Coordinates of N, CA, C and O in Angstrom, one line a residue:
Chain M
M1 N 20.9 -143.2 52.6 CA 19.9 -142.6 53.5 C 19.5 -143.0 54.5 O 19.2 -143.7 54.3
A2 N 19.6 -142.2 55.4 CA 19.9 -142.4 57.3 C 19.8 -140.7 57.1 O 20.2 -140.4 57.1
R3 N 19.4 -141.4 58.6 CA 19.3 -139.9 60.1 C 19.2 -140.2 61.4 O 18.8 -141.1 61.5
K4 N 20.5 -139.4 62.0 CA 20.6 -139.5 63.3 C 19.1 -138.5 64.0 O 19.2 -137.9 64.0
V5 N 18.5 -139.3 65.0 CA 17.4 -138.9 65.9 C 17.3 -139.1 67.2 O 18.1 -140.0 67.7
T6 N 17.0 -138.3 67.6 CA 17.0 -138.6 69.1 C 15.9 -139.2 70.0 O 14.7 -138.6 69.4
Q7 N 16.0 -139.8 70.5 CA 15.0 -140.6 70.9 C 14.9 -140.2 72.8 O 16.1 -141.1 73.4
D8 N 13.8 -140.3 73.2 CA 14.1 -139.8 74.6 C 12.4 -140.7 75.2 O 12.7 -140.9 76.9
E9 N 12.2 -141.5 74.5 CA 11.5 -142.6 75.4 C 12.1 -143.6 76.1 O 13.2 -144.1 75.3
Q10 N 12.0 -144.4 76.9 CA 12.4 -145.3 77.8 C 11.3 -146.5 77.6 O 11.9 -147.5 78.1
G11 N 10.2 -146.7 77.0 CA 9.7 -147.7 76.6 C 8.6 -147.7 75.3 O 8.8 -147.0 74.7
P12 N 8.1 -148.4 75.1 CA 7.2 -149.1 73.9 C 5.9 -148.6 74.1 O 5.7 -148.4 75.4
Y13 N 5.6 -147.6 73.2 CA 4.5 -147.8 72.6 C 3.4 -148.7 72.7 O 3.6 -149.5 71.6
V14 N 1.9 -149.2 73.7 CA 1.6 -150.6 73.3 C 0.3 -149.7 72.4 O -0.4 -149.2 72.9
I15 N 0.1 -151.0 71.4 CA -1.1 -150.4 70.4 C -2.1 -152.1 70.0 O -1.5 -152.8 70.7
D16 N -3.6 -151.1 70.7 CA -4.5 -152.7 71.3 C -5.7 -151.8 70.6 O -5.4 -151.3 69.2
A17 N -6.8 -153.3 70.2 CA -8.3 -153.0 69.8 C -8.4 -151.4 70.0 O -8.7 -150.7 68.8
D18 N -8.3 -151.3 71.1 CA -8.9 -149.3 71.1 C -8.4 -148.4 70.1 O -8.9 -148.0 70.0
E19 N -7.1 -148.4 70.5 CA -6.1 -147.9 70.0 C -6.5 -147.5 68.5 O -6.7 -146.4 67.9
L20 N -6.4 -148.7 67.9 CA -6.7 -149.3 66.2 C -7.8 -148.4 66.0 O -8.3 -147.8 65.1
D21 N -9.3 -148.3 66.8 CA -10.6 -148.3 66.5 C -10.4 -146.7 66.9 O -11.0 -146.1 65.7
S22 N -9.4 -145.9 67.8 CA -10.1 -144.8 67.4 C -9.5 -144.2 67.0 O -9.5 -142.9 66.3
Q23 N -8.1 -144.8 65.3 CA -7.5 -144.2 64.6 C -8.3 -144.2 63.3 O -7.4 -144.3 62.2
G24 N -9.3 -145.2 63.3 CA -10.2 -145.2 62.0 C -10.1 -147.0 61.4 O -9.8 -147.0 60.3
G25 N -8.7 -147.4 62.3 CA -8.3 -149.1 62.0 C -7.6 -149.2 61.7 O -6.9 -150.4 61.6
T26 N -6.4 -148.3 61.3 CA -5.1 -148.2 61.3 C -4.3 -147.4 61.9 O -4.9 -146.1 62.3
V27 N -3.2 -148.0 62.3 CA -2.0 -146.9 63.2 C -0.8 -146.8 62.4 O -0.5 -148.1 61.8
A28 N -0.5 -145.7 61.7 CA 1.0 -145.7 60.8 C 1.9 -145.2 62.2 O 1.6 -144.0 62.4
V29 N 3.1 -145.4 61.7 CA 3.6 -145.7 63.1 C 5.3 -145.1 62.7 O 5.5 -145.4 61.2
C30 N 5.7 -143.7 63.1 CA 6.7 -143.6 62.4 C 8.1 -144.3 62.5 O 8.7 -144.8 63.3
Q31 N 8.6 -144.2 61.4 CA 10.2 -144.9 61.6 C 11.1 -144.3 60.6 O 12.2 -144.9 61.5
C32 N 10.5 -142.8 60.3 CA 11.9 -141.7 60.0 C 12.6 -141.3 61.1 O 13.6 -140.8 60.6
G33 N 11.5 -141.1 62.4 CA 12.3 -140.7 63.1 C 11.8 -139.2 63.5 O 12.2 -138.3 63.9
L34 N 11.7 -138.1 62.3 CA 11.1 -136.8 62.1 C 9.6 -136.9 62.7 O 9.3 -135.2 62.5
S35 N 9.0 -137.9 62.7 CA 7.2 -137.1 63.0 C 7.5 -136.3 64.5 O 8.2 -136.6 65.2
D36 N 6.4 -135.0 64.4 CA 5.7 -134.4 65.4 C 4.8 -134.6 66.4 O 4.7 -133.9 67.5
N37 N 4.4 -136.1 65.7 CA 3.3 -136.5 66.4 C 3.7 -137.9 66.9 O 2.8 -139.1 66.5
K38 N 5.2 -138.6 67.4 CA 5.5 -140.1 67.6 C 4.7 -140.2 68.2 O 4.3 -139.6 69.9
P39 N 4.5 -142.0 68.4 CA 5.1 -142.7 67.5 C 4.4 -142.6 66.4 O 4.5 -143.7 65.8
H40 N 3.2 -141.4 66.1 CA 2.2 -142.2 65.3 C 3.2 -140.9 64.1 O 4.0 -139.8 63.9
C41 N 3.0 -141.7 62.5 CA 3.3 -140.6 61.5 C 2.4 -139.3 61.1 O 1.5 -139.1 61.3
D42 N 3.6 -138.6 60.9 CA 2.8 -137.3 60.3 C 3.1 -136.8 58.9 O 2.8 -135.8 58.6
G43 N 4.0 -137.8 58.4 CA 3.9 -137.1 57.1 C 5.2 -136.9 56.6 O 6.1 -136.1 55.4
S44 N 6.4 -136.5 58.0 CA 7.4 -136.0 57.9 C 8.3 -136.8 57.1 O 9.3 -136.1 56.0
H45 N 8.7 -138.1 56.8 CA 9.0 -138.9 55.8 C 9.6 -138.3 54.3 O 9.9 -138.9 53.9
Q46 N 8.4 -137.5 54.5 CA 8.7 -136.7 52.9 C 9.8 -136.5 52.9 O 10.7 -136.4 51.5
A47 N 9.9 -135.3 53.9 CA 11.4 -134.6 53.4 C 12.4 -135.5 53.4 O 13.7 -135.4 53.1
T48 N 13.3 -137.2 54.3 CA 13.9 -137.8 53.5 C 13.7 -138.4 52.3 O 14.8 -138.9 51.6
A49 N 12.9 -138.4 51.4 CA 12.8 -138.6 49.8 C 14.2 -138.4 49.2 O 14.1 -139.3 47.9
D50 N 14.6 -137.7 49.3 CA 16.1 -137.0 48.5 C 17.1 -137.4 49.1 O 18.5 -136.8 48.5
E51 N 17.4 -138.2 50.3 CA 18.2 -138.2 50.5 C 19.5 -139.5 49.7 O 18.8 -140.2 49.5
D52 N 20.3 -138.7 49.8 CA 21.6 -139.8 48.8 C 22.0 -141.3 49.6 O 22.2 -141.5 50.9
D53 N 21.9 -142.1 49.0 CA 22.3 -143.5 49.3 C 24.2 -143.3 49.9 O 24.7 -142.6 49.8
G54 N 24.0 -143.8 51.3 CA 25.2 -143.6 52.3 C 25.2 -142.8 52.7 O 26.8 -142.5 53.3
V55 N 24.4 -141.9 52.5 CA 24.9 -140.4 53.7 C 24.1 -140.8 55.1 O 22.7 -141.1 54.9
V56 N 24.4 -140.2 55.5 CA 23.9 -140.2 57.4 C 23.8 -138.6 57.5 O 24.5 -138.0 57.4
Y57 N 22.4 -138.1 57.4 CA 22.1 -136.6 57.9 C 21.5 -136.6 59.3 O 21.2 -137.0 60.3
E58 N 21.4 -135.1 59.4 CA 20.7 -135.0 61.2 C 20.3 -133.8 61.0 O 20.6 -132.7 60.1
Y59 N 19.1 -133.6 61.2 CA 17.3 -132.9 61.2 C 17.9 -131.6 61.9 O 17.5 -132.2 63.5
A60 N 17.9 -130.1 61.8 CA 18.1 -129.4 62.8 C 16.3 -129.9 63.8 O 15.2 -130.2 63.0
D61 N 16.5 -130.0 65.0 CA 15.4 -130.1 65.7 C 14.8 -131.4 65.4 O 13.6 -132.3 65.8
D62 N 15.5 -132.4 65.0 CA 15.1 -133.7 64.7 C 13.8 -133.4 64.1 O 12.6 -134.5 64.3
S63 N 13.2 -132.2 63.4 CA 12.8 -131.9 62.4 C 12.1 -132.1 60.9 O 13.2 -131.6 60.4
A64 N 10.9 -132.5 60.4 CA 11.4 -132.3 58.6 C 11.0 -131.0 58.4 O 11.2 -130.6 57.6
D65 N 11.0 -129.8 59.5 CA 10.5 -128.4 59.5 C 12.0 -127.7 59.3 O 12.1 -126.6 58.6
G66 N 13.2 -128.6 59.9 CA 14.1 -127.9 59.9 C 15.2 -127.9 58.6 O 15.1 -128.8 57.8
E67 N 16.7 -127.2 59.0 CA 17.5 -127.9 57.8 C 18.0 -129.1 58.1 O 18.0 -129.6 59.7
R68 N 18.9 -129.8 57.2 CA 19.5 -130.6 57.9 C 20.9 -130.5 57.3 O 21.3 -129.9 56.6
T69 N 21.8 -131.5 58.3 CA 23.4 -131.3 57.6 C 23.6 -132.7 57.1 O 22.9 -133.9 57.9
V70 N 24.7 -132.7 56.9 CA 25.4 -134.4 57.1 C 26.2 -134.4 57.4 O 27.4 -133.6 58.2
V71 N 26.1 -135.9 58.4 CA 27.1 -136.1 59.7 C 28.3 -137.2 58.9 O 29.1 -137.6 59.7
S72 N 27.8 -137.7 57.9 CA 29.0 -138.8 57.1 C 28.4 -139.3 56.0 O 26.9 -139.5 55.6
D73 N 29.5 -139.9 55.3 CA 29.3 -139.5 53.4 C 30.2 -140.9 53.7 O 31.0 -140.5 53.4
D74 N 29.7 -142.0 53.1 CA 30.4 -143.2 53.2 C 30.9 -143.6 51.3 O 29.4 -143.4 50.5
Chain A
M1 N 18.3 -137.9 80.0 CA 18.4 -139.5 79.4 C 17.5 -139.3 78.1 O 16.5 -139.1 77.6
A2 N 18.2 -139.8 77.1 CA 18.3 -139.8 75.4 C 19.3 -140.3 74.8 O 20.2 -140.5 75.3
R3 N 18.8 -140.4 73.6 CA 20.2 -141.5 73.0 C 20.0 -141.1 71.1 O 18.5 -141.0 70.9
K4 N 20.8 -140.8 70.5 CA 20.9 -140.6 69.3 C 21.0 -142.5 68.6 O 21.7 -142.9 69.1
V5 N 19.9 -142.4 68.1 CA 19.9 -143.0 66.9 C 19.9 -142.9 65.5 O 19.3 -142.3 65.1
T6 N 20.2 -144.4 65.1 CA 20.5 -144.1 63.2 C 19.0 -144.2 62.5 O 19.0 -146.0 62.6
Q7 N 18.1 -143.4 62.0 CA 16.6 -144.2 61.6 C 17.2 -144.3 60.0 O 17.6 -143.7 59.0
D8 N 16.7 -145.8 59.0 CA 17.3 -145.6 57.9 C 15.7 -146.0 57.2 O 15.4 -145.7 55.6
E9 N 14.9 -146.0 57.5 CA 13.4 -146.0 57.0 C 12.7 -144.9 56.3 O 13.0 -143.6 57.3
Q10 N 12.4 -145.0 55.3 CA 11.7 -143.5 54.8 C 10.2 -143.4 54.7 O 9.8 -142.9 54.1
G11 N 9.3 -144.5 55.2 CA 8.3 -144.4 55.3 C 7.5 -145.5 56.8 O 8.1 -146.0 57.5
P12 N 6.3 -144.9 56.5 CA 5.4 -145.5 58.5 C 5.7 -146.9 57.8 O 5.4 -147.5 56.7
Y13 N 5.1 -147.6 59.1 CA 4.9 -148.9 58.9 C 3.4 -149.1 60.0 O 3.0 -148.2 61.3
V14 N 2.8 -149.5 59.1 CA 1.2 -149.5 58.9 C 0.6 -150.8 60.0 O 0.9 -152.0 59.4
I15 N 0.2 -150.5 61.2 CA -0.4 -151.7 61.7 C -2.2 -151.6 61.4 O -2.6 -150.7 62.1
D16 N -2.5 -153.1 61.0 CA -4.2 -153.1 60.8 C -4.9 -154.2 61.8 O -3.8 -154.8 62.8
A17 N -5.6 -154.7 61.8 CA -6.3 -155.7 62.6 C -5.4 -157.3 62.9 O -5.4 -158.1 63.4
D18 N -5.1 -157.1 61.4 CA -4.7 -158.9 61.2 C -3.5 -158.6 61.9 O -2.8 -159.6 62.5
E19 N -2.3 -157.5 61.4 CA -1.2 -157.4 62.6 C -1.2 -157.5 63.9 O -0.8 -158.0 64.1
L20 N -2.4 -157.1 65.0 CA -3.0 -157.3 66.1 C -3.1 -158.4 65.9 O -2.7 -159.7 67.2
D21 N -3.8 -159.0 65.4 CA -4.4 -160.7 65.7 C -3.1 -161.8 66.0 O -2.6 -162.2 66.4
S22 N -2.1 -161.5 64.4 CA -0.8 -162.5 64.3 C 0.2 -162.1 65.4 O 0.5 -162.6 65.9
Q23 N -0.2 -160.8 66.4 CA 0.4 -160.4 67.7 C -0.4 -160.9 69.1 O 0.9 -160.4 69.9
G24 N -1.3 -161.4 68.5 CA -1.7 -161.8 70.1 C -2.9 -160.4 70.7 O -3.2 -160.9 72.0
G25 N -3.2 -159.7 69.7 CA -3.5 -158.8 70.3 C -3.1 -157.3 70.6 O -4.0 -156.1 71.0
T26 N -2.1 -157.5 70.9 CA -1.3 -156.3 71.0 C -0.3 -155.7 70.4 O 0.2 -157.2 70.2
V27 N 0.3 -154.8 70.1 CA 1.9 -154.8 69.0 C 2.3 -153.6 70.2 O 2.1 -152.4 70.3
A28 N 3.4 -153.8 70.7 CA 4.5 -153.4 71.5 C 5.5 -152.2 70.4 O 6.2 -153.0 69.8
V29 N 5.4 -151.3 70.5 CA 6.0 -150.7 69.3 C 7.4 -149.8 70.2 O 7.4 -149.2 71.0
C30 N 8.8 -150.4 68.9 CA 9.9 -149.4 69.8 C 9.5 -147.9 69.7 O 9.7 -147.4 68.9
Q31 N 10.2 -147.3 71.3 CA 10.4 -145.9 71.1 C 12.0 -145.7 71.6 O 12.3 -144.4 71.6
C32 N 12.4 -146.3 71.9 CA 14.0 -146.2 72.6 C 14.8 -146.3 71.4 O 16.0 -145.4 71.7
G33 N 14.4 -147.2 70.1 CA 15.5 -147.0 69.2 C 16.5 -147.9 69.0 O 17.3 -148.0 68.1
L34 N 16.5 -148.5 70.4 CA 17.4 -150.0 70.3 C 17.5 -150.9 69.9 O 17.9 -152.2 69.8
S35 N 15.6 -151.4 69.4 CA 15.3 -152.6 69.4 C 16.1 -153.1 67.9 O 16.1 -152.6 67.1
D36 N 16.0 -154.3 67.7 CA 17.0 -155.4 67.1 C 15.4 -155.8 66.6 O 16.2 -156.5 65.3
N37 N 14.4 -155.4 66.5 CA 13.5 -156.0 65.6 C 12.0 -154.9 65.7 O 11.2 -154.8 65.5
K38 N 12.9 -154.1 65.1 CA 11.9 -152.3 65.0 C 11.3 -152.8 63.6 O 11.5 -153.9 62.6
P39 N 9.9 -152.3 63.8 CA 9.5 -151.3 65.1 C 9.0 -151.9 66.0 O 8.2 -151.2 67.4
H40 N 8.9 -153.0 66.0 CA 8.8 -153.7 67.3 C 9.5 -153.8 68.1 O 10.8 -153.6 68.2
C41 N 9.0 -153.3 69.8 CA 9.9 -153.5 70.5 C 10.2 -155.1 70.7 O 9.8 -156.1 70.5
D42 N 12.0 -155.2 71.2 CA 12.6 -156.3 71.9 C 13.0 -156.2 73.0 O 13.6 -157.1 73.7
G43 N 12.4 -155.5 74.3 CA 13.2 -155.4 75.2 C 14.5 -154.4 76.0 O 14.8 -154.2 76.9
S44 N 14.8 -153.9 74.5 CA 16.1 -153.1 74.9 C 16.2 -151.9 75.6 O 16.9 -151.7 75.6
H45 N 14.7 -151.4 75.5 CA 14.8 -150.3 76.2 C 15.0 -150.5 78.0 O 15.1 -149.5 78.6
Q46 N 15.3 -151.6 78.3 CA 15.9 -152.3 79.7 C 17.3 -151.2 79.6 O 17.8 -150.8 80.6
A47 N 18.2 -151.2 78.7 CA 19.6 -150.8 78.7 C 19.4 -149.2 79.0 O 20.5 -148.7 79.5
T48 N 18.2 -148.4 79.0 CA 18.0 -147.3 79.0 C 17.8 -146.8 80.4 O 17.7 -146.1 80.8
A49 N 17.1 -147.9 81.6 CA 16.6 -147.4 82.4 C 17.9 -146.3 83.1 O 17.6 -145.9 84.0
D50 N 19.6 -146.7 83.0 CA 20.2 -146.3 83.7 C 20.8 -144.7 83.3 O 21.6 -144.2 84.2
E51 N 20.1 -144.3 82.2 CA 20.6 -143.2 81.7 C 20.4 -142.1 82.3 O 19.4 -141.6 83.3
D52 N 21.4 -141.0 82.5 CA 21.1 -139.9 83.4 C 20.4 -138.6 82.8 O 20.4 -138.8 82.0
D53 N 19.6 -138.0 83.8 CA 18.8 -136.6 82.9 C 19.9 -136.4 82.2 O 21.1 -135.6 82.8
G54 N 19.1 -135.2 81.1 CA 20.3 -134.1 80.5 C 21.5 -134.5 79.6 O 22.1 -134.1 78.8
V55 N 21.3 -136.0 79.5 CA 22.5 -136.8 79.0 C 22.1 -137.6 77.6 O 21.3 -137.9 77.9
V56 N 22.7 -137.0 77.1 CA 22.3 -137.8 75.5 C 23.8 -138.3 75.1 O 24.4 -138.6 75.3
Y57 N 22.9 -140.0 74.9 CA 24.0 -140.9 74.5 C 24.2 -141.3 73.5 O 23.0 -141.3 72.5
E58 N 25.2 -142.4 72.9 CA 25.5 -142.9 71.9 C 25.6 -144.7 71.7 O 26.3 -144.5 72.4
Y59 N 24.6 -144.8 71.3 CA 24.5 -147.0 71.6 C 25.3 -147.0 70.6 O 24.9 -147.1 69.1
A60 N 26.5 -148.0 70.8 CA 27.3 -148.7 69.8 C 26.7 -149.5 68.8 O 25.8 -150.2 69.3
D61 N 26.5 -149.4 67.2 CA 25.4 -150.6 66.7 C 24.0 -149.9 66.9 O 23.4 -150.9 66.6
D62 N 23.8 -148.6 67.5 CA 22.0 -148.1 67.6 C 22.0 -149.4 68.3 O 20.4 -149.8 68.2
S63 N 22.6 -150.5 69.4 CA 21.6 -151.5 70.2 C 21.9 -151.2 71.5 O 23.4 -151.2 72.0
A64 N 21.4 -152.5 72.4 CA 21.5 -152.3 73.9 C 22.5 -153.3 73.8 O 22.7 -153.4 74.8
D65 N 23.0 -154.1 72.6 CA 24.3 -155.2 73.8 C 25.4 -154.4 73.8 O 26.2 -154.8 73.9
G66 N 25.3 -153.1 72.8 CA 26.5 -152.5 72.6 C 27.1 -151.3 73.6 O 26.2 -151.4 74.4
E67 N 28.4 -151.2 74.0 CA 28.6 -150.0 74.8 C 28.1 -148.8 74.3 O 27.3 -148.7 73.0
R68 N 27.8 -147.7 75.1 CA 27.1 -146.7 74.7 C 28.2 -145.4 75.1 O 29.2 -145.7 76.4
T69 N 28.7 -144.2 74.5 CA 29.6 -143.0 75.0 C 28.0 -141.9 75.0 O 27.2 -141.8 74.4
V70 N 28.8 -141.2 75.7 CA 27.7 -140.2 76.1 C 28.6 -138.6 74.7 O 29.7 -138.7 74.5
V71 N 26.9 -138.6 74.0 CA 27.7 -137.5 73.2 C 27.3 -135.9 74.1 O 28.0 -134.7 72.8
S72 N 26.6 -135.6 74.5 CA 26.3 -134.6 75.1 C 26.1 -134.6 76.4 O 25.2 -135.8 76.3
D73 N 25.9 -133.6 77.5 CA 25.7 -133.8 78.9 C 25.5 -132.1 79.3 O 26.2 -130.9 79.4
D74 N 24.2 -132.0 79.4 CA 23.7 -130.3 79.6 C 24.0 -130.3 81.2 O 23.4 -130.9 81.8

């Protein structure tokens, strides 16, 4: 269970106390790569729940809305 | 300037006040995809500074330490 996603940012996103406050005390950072609201989580990781072990997928438009294809299967 | 990286996490990383405190008041989240300390930035984005516009790269081992190849060039 893994996926190839395209990253186009060239620097980090800095979270400080003001950011935490504006988000209600916690910030959930996307780690699946499919969020349409990066670097914040938008729940897109739910689409990865049924990925098979050892398989790498690619999601159309790097989004949980699209189809996915298998790019490698070990 | 973009790059394909493999993400294997299936849920978000949650940052709260304790996490901020433990990091000295700010958390820098990796957005380039090449950090070896994800979700935290480790400075690997410096390797992306000379990427060309319109080109998508793939870095060996998804790391700034490795070679990179061009996977598409529009």
